[in-house]
Amino acid sequence: MAEIKFKLDNRRRGAFYVEEDGKQVGEMVIGLSETTLTVYHTEVDPAMEGRGLARKMLDAMVAYAREHGLQVLPLCEYVHGQFRRHPEEFADIWQKR
């Protein structure tokens, strides 16, 4: 079963990532400032595509942003696409440029 984890270094750079059977099979690379969570890139192992893993990372990232009162700057093509397709779902956290 896929498990979403979060790691952050002391420079406030990190990722939400998916582990399955002890192996990392996807990641969403992020950076944090005082008020903004910037999403740079999302990638899932090609062998694991079509299982909703990117969406699970998106959901974890959105929950984290809401819990910490952050705006999300979606530089990642996947996240930006999801925000554009479902603006009502992300209106409270979407930092538009």
PDB file of C-alpha atoms in Angstrom:
ATOM      1  CA  MET A   1       0.000   0.000   0.000  1.00  0.00           C
ATOM      2  CA  ALA A   2       1.265   3.454  -0.920  1.00  0.00           C
ATOM      3  CA  GLU A   3       2.248   5.699   1.965  1.00  0.00           C
ATOM      4  CA  ILE A   4       2.736   9.476   1.687  1.00  0.00           C
ATOM      5  CA  LYS A   5       5.656  10.897   3.652  1.00  0.00           C
ATOM      6  CA  PHE A   6       7.110  14.386   4.042  1.00  0.00           C
ATOM      7  CA  LYS A   7      10.704  15.484   4.455  1.00  0.00           C
ATOM      8  CA  LEU A   8      12.109  18.970   4.879  1.00  0.00           C
ATOM      9  CA  ASP A   9      15.724  20.060   5.273  1.00  0.00           C
ATOM     10  CA  ASN A  10      17.067  22.934   7.360  1.00  0.00           C
ATOM     11  CA  ARG A  11      16.868  25.261   4.315  1.00  0.00           C
ATOM     12  CA  ARG A  12      13.101  24.583   4.139  1.00  0.00           C
ATOM     13  CA  ARG A  13      13.382  22.583   0.912  1.00  0.00           C
ATOM     14  CA  GLY A  14      11.923  19.135   0.660  1.00  0.00           C
ATOM     15  CA  ALA A  15       9.278  16.880  -0.788  1.00  0.00           C
ATOM     16  CA  PHE A  16       6.130  14.923  -0.253  1.00  0.00           C
ATOM     17  CA  TYR A  17       6.896  11.443  -1.471  1.00  0.00           C
ATOM     18  CA  VAL A  18       5.200   8.113  -1.991  1.00  0.00           C
ATOM     19  CA  GLU A  19       6.688   4.924  -0.635  1.00  0.00           C
ATOM     20  CA  GLU A  20       5.459   1.494  -1.532  1.00  0.00           C
ATOM     21  CA  ASP A  21       7.065  -1.652  -0.114  1.00  0.00           C
ATOM     22  CA  GLY A  22       9.902   0.486   1.277  1.00  0.00           C
ATOM     23  CA  LYS A  23      10.742   2.003  -2.116  1.00  0.00           C
ATOM     24  CA  GLN A  24      10.183   5.619  -3.152  1.00  0.00           C
ATOM     25  CA  VAL A  25       7.966   5.635  -6.256  1.00  0.00           C
ATOM     26  CA  GLY A  26       7.026   9.310  -6.520  1.00  0.00           C
ATOM     27  CA  GLU A  27       7.804  12.767  -5.210  1.00  0.00           C
ATOM     28  CA  MET A  28       6.504  16.320  -5.167  1.00  0.00           C
ATOM     29  CA  VAL A  29       9.398  18.766  -4.696  1.00  0.00           C
ATOM     30  CA  ILE A  30       8.572  21.851  -2.615  1.00  0.00           C
ATOM     31  CA  GLY A  31      10.104  24.857  -0.912  1.00  0.00           C
ATOM     32  CA  LEU A  32       8.724  26.833   2.042  1.00  0.00           C
ATOM     33  CA  SER A  33       8.879  30.493   2.969  1.00  0.00           C
ATOM     34  CA  GLU A  34       7.094  32.188   5.853  1.00  0.00           C
ATOM     35  CA  THR A  35       3.820  32.449   3.927  1.00  0.00           C
ATOM     36  CA  THR A  36       4.181  30.335   0.781  1.00  0.00           C
ATOM     37  CA  LEU A  37       4.604  26.694  -0.166  1.00  0.00           C
ATOM     38  CA  THR A  38       6.071  26.564  -3.686  1.00  0.00           C
ATOM     39  CA  VAL A  39       5.618  23.339  -5.650  1.00  0.00           C
ATOM     40  CA  TYR A  40       8.366  22.865  -8.233  1.00  0.00           C
ATOM     41  CA  HIS A  41       7.913  19.394  -9.666  1.00  0.00           C
ATOM     42  CA  THR A  42       5.813  16.239  -9.326  1.00  0.00           C
ATOM     43  CA  GLU A  43       6.923  12.877 -10.653  1.00  0.00           C
ATOM     44  CA  VAL A  44       5.711   9.286 -10.324  1.00  0.00           C
ATOM     45  CA  ASP A  45       7.619   6.175 -11.410  1.00  0.00           C
ATOM     46  CA  PRO A  46       6.275   5.294 -14.886  1.00  0.00           C
ATOM     47  CA  ALA A  47       5.520   1.745 -13.719  1.00  0.00           C
ATOM     48  CA  MET A  48       3.230   3.195 -11.022  1.00  0.00           C
ATOM     49  CA  GLU A  49       1.320   5.700 -13.168  1.00  0.00           C
ATOM     50  CA  GLY A  50      -2.468   5.583 -13.297  1.00  0.00           C
ATOM     51  CA  ARG A  51      -2.873   4.667  -9.630  1.00  0.00           C
ATOM     52  CA  GLY A  52      -3.665   8.158  -8.328  1.00  0.00           C
ATOM     53  CA  LEU A  53      -0.338   8.591  -6.548  1.00  0.00           C
ATOM     54  CA  ALA A  54       0.217  12.164  -7.789  1.00  0.00           C
ATOM     55  CA  ARG A  55      -3.253  13.074  -6.504  1.00  0.00           C
ATOM     56  CA  LYS A  56      -2.441  11.541  -3.102  1.00  0.00           C
ATOM     57  CA  MET A  57       0.677  13.724  -2.874  1.00  0.00           C
ATOM     58  CA  LEU A  58      -1.378  16.735  -3.983  1.00  0.00           C
ATOM     59  CA  ASP A  59      -3.942  16.048  -1.256  1.00  0.00           C
ATOM     60  CA  ALA A  60      -1.192  15.731   1.381  1.00  0.00           C
ATOM     61  CA  MET A  61       0.449  18.978   0.217  1.00  0.00           C
ATOM     62  CA  VAL A  62      -2.880  20.848   0.253  1.00  0.00           C
ATOM     63  CA  ALA A  63      -3.674  19.560   3.758  1.00  0.00           C
ATOM     64  CA  TYR A  64      -0.223  20.671   4.945  1.00  0.00           C
ATOM     65  CA  ALA A  65      -0.646  24.146   3.405  1.00  0.00           C
ATOM     66  CA  ARG A  66      -4.066  24.606   5.011  1.00  0.00           C
ATOM     67  CA  GLU A  67      -2.903  23.325   8.386  1.00  0.00           C
ATOM     68  CA  HIS A  68       0.015  25.786   8.388  1.00  0.00           C
ATOM     69  CA  GLY A  69      -1.856  28.756   6.889  1.00  0.00           C
ATOM     70  CA  LEU A  70       0.252  28.818   3.707  1.00  0.00           C
ATOM     71  CA  GLN A  71      -0.521  29.964   0.192  1.00  0.00           C
ATOM     72  CA  VAL A  72       0.523  27.567  -2.600  1.00  0.00           C
ATOM     73  CA  LEU A  73       2.502  28.787  -5.607  1.00  0.00           C
ATOM     74  CA  PRO A  74       2.063  25.978  -8.177  1.00  0.00           C
ATOM     75  CA  LEU A  75       5.082  26.195 -10.495  1.00  0.00           C
ATOM     76  CA  CYS A  76       4.727  22.464 -11.168  1.00  0.00           C
ATOM     77  CA  GLU A  77       2.760  21.731 -14.338  1.00  0.00           C
ATOM     78  CA  TYR A  78       0.708  18.974 -12.694  1.00  0.00           C
ATOM     79  CA  VAL A  79      -0.294  21.013  -9.626  1.00  0.00           C
ATOM     80  CA  HIS A  80      -1.000  24.137 -11.671  1.00  0.00           C
ATOM     81  CA  GLY A  81      -3.188  22.058 -13.989  1.00  0.00           C
ATOM     82  CA  GLN A  82      -5.174  20.671 -11.064  1.00  0.00           C
ATOM     83  CA  PHE A  83      -5.633  24.164  -9.604  1.00  0.00           C
ATOM     84  CA  ARG A  84      -6.837  25.487 -12.993  1.00  0.00           C
ATOM     85  CA  ARG A  85      -9.262  22.570 -13.486  1.00  0.00           C
ATOM     86  CA  HIS A  86     -10.721  22.803  -9.963  1.00  0.00           C
ATOM     87  CA  PRO A  87     -10.327  26.462  -8.889  1.00  0.00           C
ATOM     88  CA  GLU A  88     -13.124  26.271  -6.325  1.00  0.00           C
ATOM     89  CA  GLU A  89     -11.363  23.414  -4.518  1.00  0.00           C
ATOM     90  CA  PHE A  90      -8.121  25.376  -4.121  1.00  0.00           C
ATOM     91  CA  ALA A  91      -9.294  29.020  -4.037  1.00  0.00           C
ATOM     92  CA  ASP A  92      -8.363  29.458  -0.369  1.00  0.00           C
ATOM     93  CA  ILE A  93      -4.698  28.515  -0.890  1.00  0.00           C
ATOM     94  CA  TRP A  94      -3.918  29.345  -4.549  1.00  0.00           C
ATOM     95  CA  GLN A  95      -1.359  32.130  -4.819  1.00  0.00           C
ATOM     96  CA  LYS A  96      -1.712  33.410  -8.350  1.00  0.00           C
ATOM     97  CA  ARG A  97       1.132  35.372  -9.858  1.00  0.00           C
TER      98      ARG A  97
END
